[in-house]
Structure formats: C-alpha cells, structure tokens
Amino acid sequence: MSSGPSRRQVLQGAAGGAAAIGLASVAAGALDSSGAAAVAATPGVLDLYINEGFAPMVDGSLVYMRGFGDAPTDIGSATPSLRARPVVFLADGTLVSSRSYPADAVLPVEGRPTPAANHPTLVGQCLIHREHWASYFPDRTIIAETGSTVRIQVHNQLSQSHELKIPGVASTGAIAPAATAMLEFPAPAPGTYFYGDPGNAPVERLLGLHGVLVVVPAGERWRLSEGSVEFERQWVWLCQDVDPVWAARAHAGETIDPVRTPASPRYFMLNDRSGYLSLGVADDEAVNHATHEETLVSGFARPTDVRDFSKPDGHGSVATGQLIRLVNAGVVIHQMHFHGNHVWTVRRNGVDFPRSAGRVDAEGHVVLQQWEDVVELDPLDRKEIVLPIKRPPDAIDPVWEARAEDWHYPMHCHAEPSQTAAGGLYPGGLVADWVLAAPGSEGSEQ
Amino acid sequence: MSDAEHTLYPSQAAFASDQNREGSPETQFRQRPDRTFLREFYGRRLRFPDGAEHEMWGFEDDRSGRRFPAPLIRATEGEMVHVHLKPSKRSHTIHLHGMEPDPRNDGVGHTSFEVSGSYTYQFRPDPGAPGDVNQGAAGTYFYHCHVNTVLHVQMGMVGAMIIDPVVHPDYPVPAGARRSFVDGPLYDIATEAMLVPYSVDPRWHELNHAAGLSGEDVGLDRFEPEHFYLLGGALSGGRPRGDVQAATGYRANLPETGYPSLLRILNLNYFPTRARFTDEAGAPVEMVELIAHDGRAFRDTSDPTAPSPPVRDTGHPLTTSVIAFGAAERYDMLLHPPRAGTFLVHVDWLHWVTGEILATRSLPVVAG
C-alpha cells in the first residue's frame, strides 16, 4: 500500500474540492422560479435564505418544510433550497464552499479511509494513516476553524418573522418578513453546535429550520478540541423528525400550539435521509454515493485503546477510530444503537465527560467517559462519540480469520417507532449501516 | 464496494418487503458449544398481572413453557455459545443485543438474513481482564427478533441475557457470591434480580407479522401504551410460574447480612423510563451504586498507560437515587440500603415527545 492518493481519489478530489465562495455561488442561485434574485455575495460572508417548499419523504410523499437554503427559492420551486451546502470559515478569513475538510487532505473514496499498512502481528487488522484523511460533511453543516470569524447574512423570504440562533453563541434576533440580518461572531470553542430558529419551539425547528455548526481547532484538525480525542476521520449525524400534520397546518398559515397539539412525527431522518436512502441501497447511484461519503461510517479494523486515542503504536500510527458528532434536531428522545462495536462517549453538549471522578447528575445520567451500545440523545442534545472500528469482540477466531467480504452492521434508533415511515415500512426511519471493510479491499491503492 | 454487493431498490416499500430471507442457513465454522439454547417461536394470548390478556409472540425452549419474557440466556465469558432458532411458519431472527459477533450471527435481515427454517447463532463473549477497559463482555444484555422489529419486540419476542465474567486468580469468588465483571465487586447470588419496564399498546397486538411492510399505514409510528408492567424479579427464584414473569419486590442485603445485592435493569420500552429509590414516605434515598452500563464496567481511564480500575475502587463510586434509562439501555447496580426496613423503587414511564409521566409503578425493596 502507498499513502499517496490514487487516480480515483484525485478525481474524487476534483469533485469534492473546495471553491472560494464568490461569483460562482451567486450564479448558482441567481434566479428562482419567482424571479427573485440572490444578493451579490460579499467575500467571507455566507448568505442563507429562509425558504419554504415541499420536500420528498422516503415514501415519496411531499411534505411542506422551511429551511435555511443557500439560494432564494419560492414555494412553487420543484427544487426548493431548504438546506445549505457545507461551507468552511477558515482561520485566514476566507470562506469556501466545500463538502470536505480539511481541503488539503486526501479524500477517502466512498468516504472510507484506507489503511497505511497491514498490522504486523494482528490478523486482519491494519495500521491507520494519521492526520491524513479529509472528512465529508452533510448539507446544513457550517464548519469554522478556531480563529475565524463567522459571518452569516440571513435573508427572510417568508411572511413570518424568523431567527437564526446558535444557543449560547449568537443570534440574529427576530428577522422581519423580507428583511435581512447580519450575524457575525468569532468561532467559539471547538465542538459541535446546533443552529436553528427557536421560534415557537420546537415548531420552526421541526419544520426544517435547523443545522449544525462544527468548530475545529485550526492547529489540530484531526482532534475534537486541542489535546482532546484524535480521530481518523469524522462524521456529522443530524437526527430529524418530521410531523406532516404540523407541516400542513403551517402551510395553511395556522399558528401551532406545541403544548395543545404536541408533535407526532411520522418520518425520522438521519442527515435528511431515511430507510433505504439512508442505507445507500437506492437505485440512484448519486444518492448512494453521497450517503456513503457523508453518513455511512466505514473503515478497516484496527487495534484501539480508549485510554489514549493518540497512543503511538511504534509504526507511525495511532490507536483510534472515527469520531461521530450526534445532534438531535428533532422532538423525540433518540436511542442510537450500534451493532458490531460499542462506542466510547466523550462529551455531551460541549462539556467533556471526565475520565475519573464521575458522577450521576440530577436527571439520573452518568457523567463519565464510558462504553455504550445505546447512546441516549435528547432533543437538542449534542454528543461526540468514537466508533473504534475494531474487531467485533464476540466473533469467533475462525470466522474472523476467514473474513473475505465487508461486514455490515446497523446503527438504528432503539426507540423503535422511529424505524417507521408513514406508520409502517420498517426499516424506513432513522437508520444507517457502518461497515468493517474486508481485508484486501483497499482498492486502487493496492 | 457495498453498492455492488447489495440489491438496489426503487422505493422504501420495495426494500421493506424484500429483506434477505433464507431457509436454514449454515452456521459457518461451527464449533462444539459450551452452552446451547433453543428458542422456538410461539404465539398465544397471555394473562398479565393486571388481569389483561394480550396476544403475544415469544420464544420458548423445551422446558420454559409459553411465557413472557422469553427464558434467560446466561453464559460465561470465553464460552462458545449456540442459540438455536426455530421460527415456525414465518421468518424471524435473534439479535443478541450488545453481543458483537460477525454479521451472520448478528440476526439482522438486511445485513445478513432472516430465518424461516432454523439457524444456530454462534458467538463467544469476549473474556475480560482486570483493569482492562478495552476487553470483556460480562454484563447485562437482551435478545430479540430483528424482523419488523418495531412490532415483533413489542409483541414479546424478547428475553434477557447475562454474561458472567471469567474468574481471575487475583479476584477469587467465594461460595454464594459472584462478580458482574472480572474485577468487579462481589455480590450475593441469592438476591440477584432484574427490573425490566415494559408496556403494552393493545392496538399493536392485533396486527399481523408483516404489518406495514408493503407501505400500508398501520400506525406503528404511534406507540400509545395503556398497560405498564415491571417484569423480572429474583434470578434465583426457582422455576417461574404464571404466564408473565412480573417482579413483586426486591431484597437488599445490609453489610452485616452478606455481600451486597445486585440489580440489573433493562428498558424493554420504546419510551424513556426513570427509576427512583425512596423511603416509604417518598424521600429520595441514595442507595444505588451504578457499576456497569450496556455490558461494560464504569472504569477510571485517566492514566493512559496504567490499568483502568473500576471507578468504585478509586474513591468515586457512582451513587444515586435516580437512574434515567431509555429504550434498550441496561445498568448493573449494587443496592446499599442505609438501614433495615422497606424502601421503594418507582419507575416512571415518560412520553418520548412531551416528557409527560404516563404511568408510575412502584415495588418494595426490603433491606435486611
């Protein structure tokens, strides 16, 4: 194996590479079906448009939604802009449009990092590349390096007031219909943040006005924060619930009272996809391709040590897995269950769990870094976990040693009604797979 | 990559109604088992402790009878374990939740196969070592059918599973005692027990095996439980009686009586639950020490080059009077009653959207 990019990776890089935001993005969103024009882009400023439109669910039905798009569209649009493509605010002051980060790192084909070498002693295991692979991010992700200034211009296209708020960080305040607000703030501490419209909570958030801000330490781009968890690559998993009854009422101009008529979600999504779309088994290769890159965690087996994710192995590699940033934009308590490997939970809502002297909080949750096979994710919670991508510990030796194909394991929410769509269609809800790659399947690097 | 290996589907209905099915697939590299469990499908109306009868589907073995929950699977780390599934007429699987074998033995249709004839699931729980946070499978688990899971689990195709630790010479185990993980504290076998909240939405129990899979709206997004049960009870209580193994109360040793009592909790609901320990007047009592979660011990991992002792051995036990545990979560806990007498454990069922308390059930914990 070599550590250089393959031809396939280079081609992939061209497609996923960064582009400075400027005229190109203006042209892309220049005209919507109503003829409204996007504003001229200001260098270093992200323009978000609060739009409405109809979005397809996994069963093909269309549901009214609102969202922070990256071009102005109106409700009649066949392709409404309800979520913005990922962008990166760099420490040097530039803003780039990019599905991947870091821009100078190697893009993993189908999202799967390949190893640096076979492990010298452990059968079927590998040594991973350190600080080598870029990560792909889903729509709605805003990445900011520490030291950068986040500048977002929010244009309210709708007939009600809206807001973009990052709780604990910054807010536009109410933006009147047809008005624009400028939000500018220094990138906060490294971590995972929710952004959304807090109006009539949780109504506007559930209608689609939400996203994720990821702040990365500029000098340590493969760590959760300075000196903290190191990872091979990282993922954002945004959990979303959709209530089509609320949506229809909002479309009709009703004001929804979330206490009198609580949400009753009928669709459950991970990174805006459900069921077969989220599992990458649709007959649409472009969707499957994006799902693999953004959502379906994948890698080669490696030894890990949760005491120290930067533990050197003497071969230039480290004993770590992949970081997943879990964010719940929905209204139900999700229970993220991983088959195949337990995960190591390191942080909740921006506060690192301790490694010693833990406690049980007033709600009855344990505050300590720990293994879990079910990670509770309350509405608006953010948790960072490490999936070790290690040999499944209870597989027997001869099966492991004869392994010749990818091993697929589900991740699904164990609050099982979330596994449905429109009242059935199991498994049609908040589900994903993760893949333990077969030895020898490293592809063109071989 | 995976796309090439998988059938691609034009719609969710096509995918949901076309999970991989096999008759009687082979158990690859079949080994001689140390433990074998038979799990056959049954369907039957069962009478619950509140007098209600519900149509239930479950697993039975050749001695258990048709009861709920399904019989306990109990094995020791390092043992070769076989679970032989006979699903009867329809397709089912057994997913050994928290056990991490290869996909063929993981019991999920879309990553391996559903079984219509029979299949023997094979796995070997990972042996633990003292101070090692990266190894060891001892703890509390459960198993369930993973076909149309949202329905089949609610219908009762579920049972508890316990993995006992290997015995290490530095952590001997005297008669009458056991450890829940290799270097865990000794506990009293005679009072070991389980607390398993479960609830029933009667509407769901009228549905058929494949309800919803073809795209029909059968309302499986709406779980509206009307009956609330605390299952489990003492694990050494002898042969269970009645249709449903409901807990009636717990015993908790005092230090002068013997080793502490161990309680294993498992949420079989789809909604979050909360267990609260109080005195008879309802005042919270910090009598619980959490020692493990989801089959893994709570350890101090602050020294990256030294062993990771259980947190209780570092002067920081995880003591509490309240435990929040959502769907499928498990906790192992020691009970430390402050004095002789009767205490109470209350379980609150919370709505997954509103957080409203849907029901509370309470049981006595008798300390002596």
Coordinates of C-alpha atoms in Angstrom, one line a residue, chain A residues 5-339:
Chain A
P5 CA -3.7 9.4 -3.5
S6 CA -4.9 7.1 -6.2
R7 CA -6.2 8.3 -9.5
R8 CA -9.7 7.6 -8.3
Q9 CA -9.0 9.7 -5.2
V10 CA -7.7 12.6 -7.3
L11 CA -10.8 12.5 -9.5
Q12 CA -12.9 12.4 -6.4
G13 CA -10.9 15.3 -5.0
A14 CA -11.7 17.4 -8.0
A15 CA -15.4 16.8 -7.4
G16 CA -15.3 17.3 -3.7
G17 CA -12.7 20.0 -3.6
A18 CA -13.2 23.5 -2.1
A19 CA -14.2 26.5 -4.1
A20 CA -13.9 30.1 -2.8
I21 CA -17.4 31.5 -2.4
G22 CA -17.9 34.4 -4.7
L23 CA -19.4 34.8 -8.1
A24 CA -19.9 31.1 -8.7
S25 CA -22.3 30.7 -5.8
V26 CA -24.2 33.8 -6.8
A27 CA -24.6 32.4 -10.3
A28 CA -25.9 29.1 -8.9
G29 CA -28.7 30.8 -7.1
A30 CA -29.2 33.8 -9.3
L31 CA -32.9 33.3 -10.1
D32 CA -35.6 31.2 -8.5
S33 CA -38.9 30.4 -10.0
S34 CA -40.4 33.6 -8.7
G35 CA -37.7 35.6 -10.3
A36 CA -36.2 36.9 -7.0
A37 CA -32.5 37.4 -7.3
A38 CA -29.9 36.4 -4.8
V39 CA -27.9 39.2 -3.4
A40 CA -24.4 39.8 -4.6
A41 CA -22.1 37.7 -2.5
T42 CA -19.8 39.5 -0.2
P43 CA -16.4 37.8 0.2
G44 CA -16.2 36.0 3.5
V45 CA -20.0 36.2 4.1
L46 CA -22.3 33.2 3.9
D47 CA -25.8 34.1 2.6
L48 CA -28.6 32.0 3.9
Y49 CA -32.1 32.3 2.6
I50 CA -35.1 31.3 4.7
N51 CA -37.2 29.5 2.2
E52 CA -40.3 27.2 2.1
G53 CA -41.2 24.4 -0.2
F54 CA -42.1 20.8 -0.5
A55 CA -39.6 18.1 0.3
P56 CA -40.0 14.4 -0.6
M57 CA -40.1 11.9 2.2
V58 CA -38.8 8.3 2.0
D59 CA -42.2 7.0 0.8
G60 CA -42.4 9.6 -1.9
S61 CA -44.9 11.9 -0.3
L62 CA -44.2 15.6 -0.3
V63 CA -44.2 17.5 3.0
Y64 CA -44.2 21.3 3.4
M65 CA -40.9 22.4 5.0
R66 CA -38.9 25.5 5.8
G67 CA -35.2 25.8 5.7
F68 CA -32.0 27.8 5.6
G69 CA -31.1 27.4 1.9
D70 CA -28.2 28.9 0.0
A71 CA -30.3 30.4 -2.8
P72 CA -33.6 32.2 -2.8
T73 CA -36.4 29.9 -4.0
D74 CA -40.2 30.1 -3.6
I75 CA -42.8 27.6 -2.6
G76 CA -43.5 26.7 -6.2
S77 CA -40.0 25.6 -6.8
A78 CA -39.6 21.9 -7.9
T79 CA -36.2 22.0 -6.1
P80 CA -36.5 24.4 -3.2
S81 CA -33.4 25.4 -1.4
L82 CA -34.2 24.2 2.1
R83 CA -30.7 23.4 3.3
A84 CA -27.4 24.9 2.5
R85 CA -24.4 23.1 1.2
P86 CA -21.5 22.8 3.6
V87 CA -19.1 25.7 3.9
V88 CA -15.9 26.3 5.8
F89 CA -14.8 29.5 7.5
L90 CA -11.0 29.3 7.5
A91 CA -8.8 30.9 10.1
D92 CA -7.3 33.1 7.4
G93 CA -10.6 34.8 6.9
T94 CA -11.6 33.0 3.7
L95 CA -15.0 31.3 3.3
V96 CA -15.0 28.3 1.0
S97 CA -17.8 26.1 -0.2
S98 CA -16.7 22.5 0.4
R99 CA -18.3 19.2 1.3
S100 CA -15.0 18.1 2.7
Y101 CA -12.5 19.3 5.3
P102 CA -9.5 19.8 5.5
A103 CA -9.2 21.0 1.9
D104 CA -5.5 19.9 1.7
A105 CA -6.2 16.3 3.0
V106 CA -6.8 13.2 0.9
L107 CA -10.4 12.5 0.1
P108 CA -11.5 9.0 1.0
V109 CA -13.1 7.1 -1.8
E110 CA -16.8 6.4 -0.9
G111 CA -15.9 8.0 2.4
R112 CA -13.8 5.1 3.5
P113 CA -10.3 5.7 4.7
T114 CA -7.8 3.1 3.6
P115 CA -5.0 1.9 5.8
A116 CA -1.3 2.7 5.8
A117 CA -0.3 -0.9 6.1
N118 CA -1.4 -4.2 7.4
H119 CA -0.8 -4.7 11.1
P120 CA 2.5 -6.6 11.6
T121 CA 1.1 -9.1 14.1
L122 CA -2.7 -8.9 14.3
V123 CA -4.5 -11.0 11.7
G124 CA -6.9 -9.0 9.6
Q125 CA -6.1 -5.7 11.2
C126 CA -4.3 -2.6 10.0
L127 CA -2.3 0.5 10.8
I128 CA -4.2 3.6 10.0
H129 CA -2.9 6.9 8.5
R130 CA -2.5 9.6 11.0
E131 CA -3.8 13.2 10.2
H132 CA -4.3 12.2 6.6
W133 CA -7.9 11.8 5.5
A134 CA -10.4 14.5 4.8
S135 CA -14.0 14.1 6.0
Y136 CA -17.2 14.7 4.1
F137 CA -20.0 16.6 5.7
P138 CA -23.7 16.6 5.0
D139 CA -25.8 19.6 3.9
R140 CA -26.6 22.0 6.7
T141 CA -23.1 21.9 8.1
I142 CA -21.2 25.1 8.7
I143 CA -17.5 24.4 9.6
A144 CA -15.4 27.1 11.3
E145 CA -11.8 26.9 12.3
T146 CA -10.8 28.5 15.6
G147 CA -9.6 32.0 14.9
S148 CA -12.1 32.5 12.1
T149 CA -14.9 35.0 12.2
V150 CA -18.3 33.5 11.2
R151 CA -20.3 36.0 9.1
I152 CA -23.8 34.9 8.0
Q153 CA -26.3 37.1 6.3
V154 CA -29.8 35.7 6.8
H155 CA -32.5 36.7 4.3
N156 CA -36.0 36.0 5.4
Q157 CA -38.0 35.2 2.3
L158 CA -41.2 34.3 4.2
S159 CA -44.2 36.1 5.5
Q160 CA -43.5 35.5 9.2
S161 CA -40.6 36.6 11.4
H162 CA -37.8 34.1 11.8
E163 CA -34.5 33.9 13.6
L164 CA -31.2 32.0 13.3
K165 CA -29.8 31.2 16.7
I166 CA -26.9 29.2 17.9
P167 CA -27.7 28.7 21.6
G168 CA -25.1 30.0 23.8
V169 CA -23.2 31.6 21.0
A170 CA -25.1 34.1 18.9
S171 CA -28.4 35.1 17.4
T172 CA -29.8 37.3 14.7
G173 CA -32.8 38.1 16.8
A174 CA -36.2 38.3 15.0
I175 CA -35.9 39.0 11.3
A176 CA -39.0 40.6 9.9
P177 CA -40.5 39.3 6.6
A178 CA -38.4 40.3 3.6
A179 CA -35.7 41.6 5.9
T180 CA -32.1 40.6 6.2
A181 CA -29.9 40.3 9.3
M182 CA -26.2 40.0 9.7
L183 CA -24.7 37.7 12.2
E184 CA -21.0 38.0 13.0
F185 CA -19.2 36.2 15.8
P186 CA -15.7 34.8 16.4
A187 CA -15.7 31.0 16.2
P188 CA -16.5 29.6 19.6
A189 CA -14.6 26.8 21.4
P190 CA -14.0 23.7 19.3
G191 CA -17.1 21.4 19.3
T192 CA -20.5 20.8 17.8
Y193 CA -23.3 23.3 17.9
F194 CA -26.9 23.4 16.9
Y195 CA -28.3 26.2 14.9
G196 CA -31.9 26.8 14.2
D197 CA -35.0 29.0 14.6
P198 CA -36.1 28.9 18.2
G199 CA -39.4 30.4 17.3
N200 CA -42.5 28.7 18.9
A201 CA -40.1 25.9 20.0
P202 CA -40.0 23.2 18.7
V203 CA -42.2 24.2 15.8
E204 CA -39.9 26.1 13.5
R205 CA -37.0 23.8 14.2
L206 CA -39.2 20.8 13.3
L207 CA -40.4 22.4 10.2
G208 CA -36.8 22.3 9.0
L209 CA -35.1 25.5 10.2
H210 CA -32.0 23.8 11.6
G211 CA -28.4 22.9 11.0
V212 CA -25.0 22.2 12.6
L213 CA -22.0 24.3 13.3
V214 CA -18.8 22.4 13.7
V215 CA -15.8 24.3 15.2
V216 CA -12.5 22.7 14.5
P217 CA -9.2 23.6 16.3
A218 CA -7.2 25.2 13.4
G219 CA -3.9 23.7 14.6
E220 CA -5.2 20.3 15.4
R221 CA -7.6 19.4 12.7
W222 CA -7.9 15.7 13.5
R223 CA -8.9 16.3 17.1
L224 CA -12.2 17.2 18.7
S225 CA -10.5 20.0 20.6
E226 CA -6.9 21.0 21.4
G227 CA -5.2 18.0 23.1
S228 CA -8.5 16.0 23.0
V229 CA -9.7 13.0 21.1
E230 CA -7.8 12.3 17.9
F231 CA -9.6 10.6 15.1
E232 CA -9.0 9.0 11.7
R233 CA -12.0 10.9 10.1
Q234 CA -15.1 12.5 11.5
W235 CA -18.9 12.4 10.7
V236 CA -21.9 14.6 11.5
W237 CA -25.1 12.7 12.2
L238 CA -28.1 15.0 12.4
C239 CA -31.3 13.4 13.7
Q240 CA -34.5 14.8 12.4
D241 CA -38.2 14.2 12.9
V242 CA -41.0 15.3 10.6
D243 CA -44.7 15.8 11.5
P244 CA -46.6 16.2 8.3
V245 CA -49.7 17.4 10.2
W246 CA -47.8 20.2 11.7
A247 CA -46.4 20.9 8.3
A248 CA -49.8 21.1 6.6
R249 CA -51.1 23.4 9.3
A250 CA -48.0 25.7 9.0
H251 CA -48.5 25.7 5.2
A252 CA -52.1 26.8 5.8
G253 CA -50.9 29.7 7.8
E254 CA -52.0 28.3 11.2
T255 CA -50.1 29.0 14.4
I256 CA -49.3 25.7 16.0
D257 CA -49.5 25.4 19.8
P258 CA -47.0 22.7 20.5
V259 CA -48.4 22.1 24.0
R260 CA -52.0 21.7 23.0
T261 CA -51.2 19.7 19.9
P262 CA -47.8 18.0 20.5
A263 CA -45.8 16.8 17.6
S264 CA -46.5 13.3 16.3
P265 CA -43.6 12.6 13.9
R266 CA -44.3 10.2 11.0
Y267 CA -40.8 10.4 9.4
F268 CA -37.4 10.1 11.0
M269 CA -34.3 11.1 9.2
L270 CA -30.5 10.9 9.6
N271 CA -28.8 13.7 7.6
D272 CA -32.0 14.3 5.6
R273 CA -32.4 10.7 4.6
S274 CA -34.4 7.7 5.9
G275 CA -34.6 4.0 5.3
Y276 CA -33.3 2.6 2.1
L277 CA -32.0 6.1 1.1
S278 CA -30.1 6.4 4.3
L279 CA -28.7 2.8 3.9
G280 CA -27.3 3.6 0.5
V281 CA -29.4 0.9 -1.3
A282 CA -31.5 3.2 -3.6
D283 CA -31.4 2.7 -7.3
D284 CA -30.0 6.2 -7.5
E285 CA -26.2 5.9 -7.6
A286 CA -25.7 9.6 -6.9
V287 CA -27.7 9.5 -3.7
N288 CA -25.9 6.3 -2.6
H289 CA -22.6 7.8 -3.4
A290 CA -23.3 10.9 -1.3
T291 CA -24.7 8.8 1.5
H292 CA -21.6 6.7 1.7
E293 CA -19.4 9.8 1.8
E294 CA -21.4 11.7 4.4
T295 CA -23.2 9.2 6.6
L296 CA -22.2 5.5 6.3
V297 CA -19.2 5.1 8.6
S298 CA -16.7 2.8 7.1
G299 CA -13.1 1.7 7.8
F300 CA -10.7 -1.1 8.2
A301 CA -10.2 -3.0 11.5
R302 CA -7.6 -1.6 13.8
P303 CA -6.5 -2.0 17.4
T304 CA -7.8 0.8 19.6
D305 CA -7.2 1.9 23.1
V306 CA -9.9 4.2 24.6
R307 CA -7.5 5.4 27.3
D308 CA -5.5 7.3 24.7
F309 CA -6.7 7.9 21.2
S310 CA -3.3 9.2 20.3
K311 CA -1.4 6.3 21.6
P312 CA 1.5 5.6 19.2
D313 CA 1.9 2.0 18.0
G314 CA 5.5 2.3 17.0
H315 CA 4.7 2.4 13.3
G316 CA 3.6 6.0 12.9
S317 CA 0.0 5.1 13.5
V318 CA -2.3 5.6 16.5
A319 CA -4.9 3.5 18.2
T320 CA -8.0 5.5 17.3
G321 CA -11.3 5.1 15.5
Q322 CA -13.7 7.6 13.9
L323 CA -15.5 10.5 15.6
I324 CA -19.2 10.9 15.2
R325 CA -20.9 14.1 16.2
L326 CA -24.5 13.3 17.1
V327 CA -27.0 16.2 17.0
N328 CA -30.8 15.8 17.7
A329 CA -32.8 18.5 15.9
G330 CA -36.0 16.5 16.5
V331 CA -38.5 16.3 19.2
V332 CA -38.2 12.6 20.3
I333 CA -35.6 11.1 22.6
H334 CA -33.5 9.0 20.2
Q335 CA -31.6 5.9 21.4
M336 CA -28.7 5.4 19.0
H337 CA -27.9 1.7 19.0
F338 CA -24.7 0.4 17.3
H339 CA -24.3 -3.2 16.3

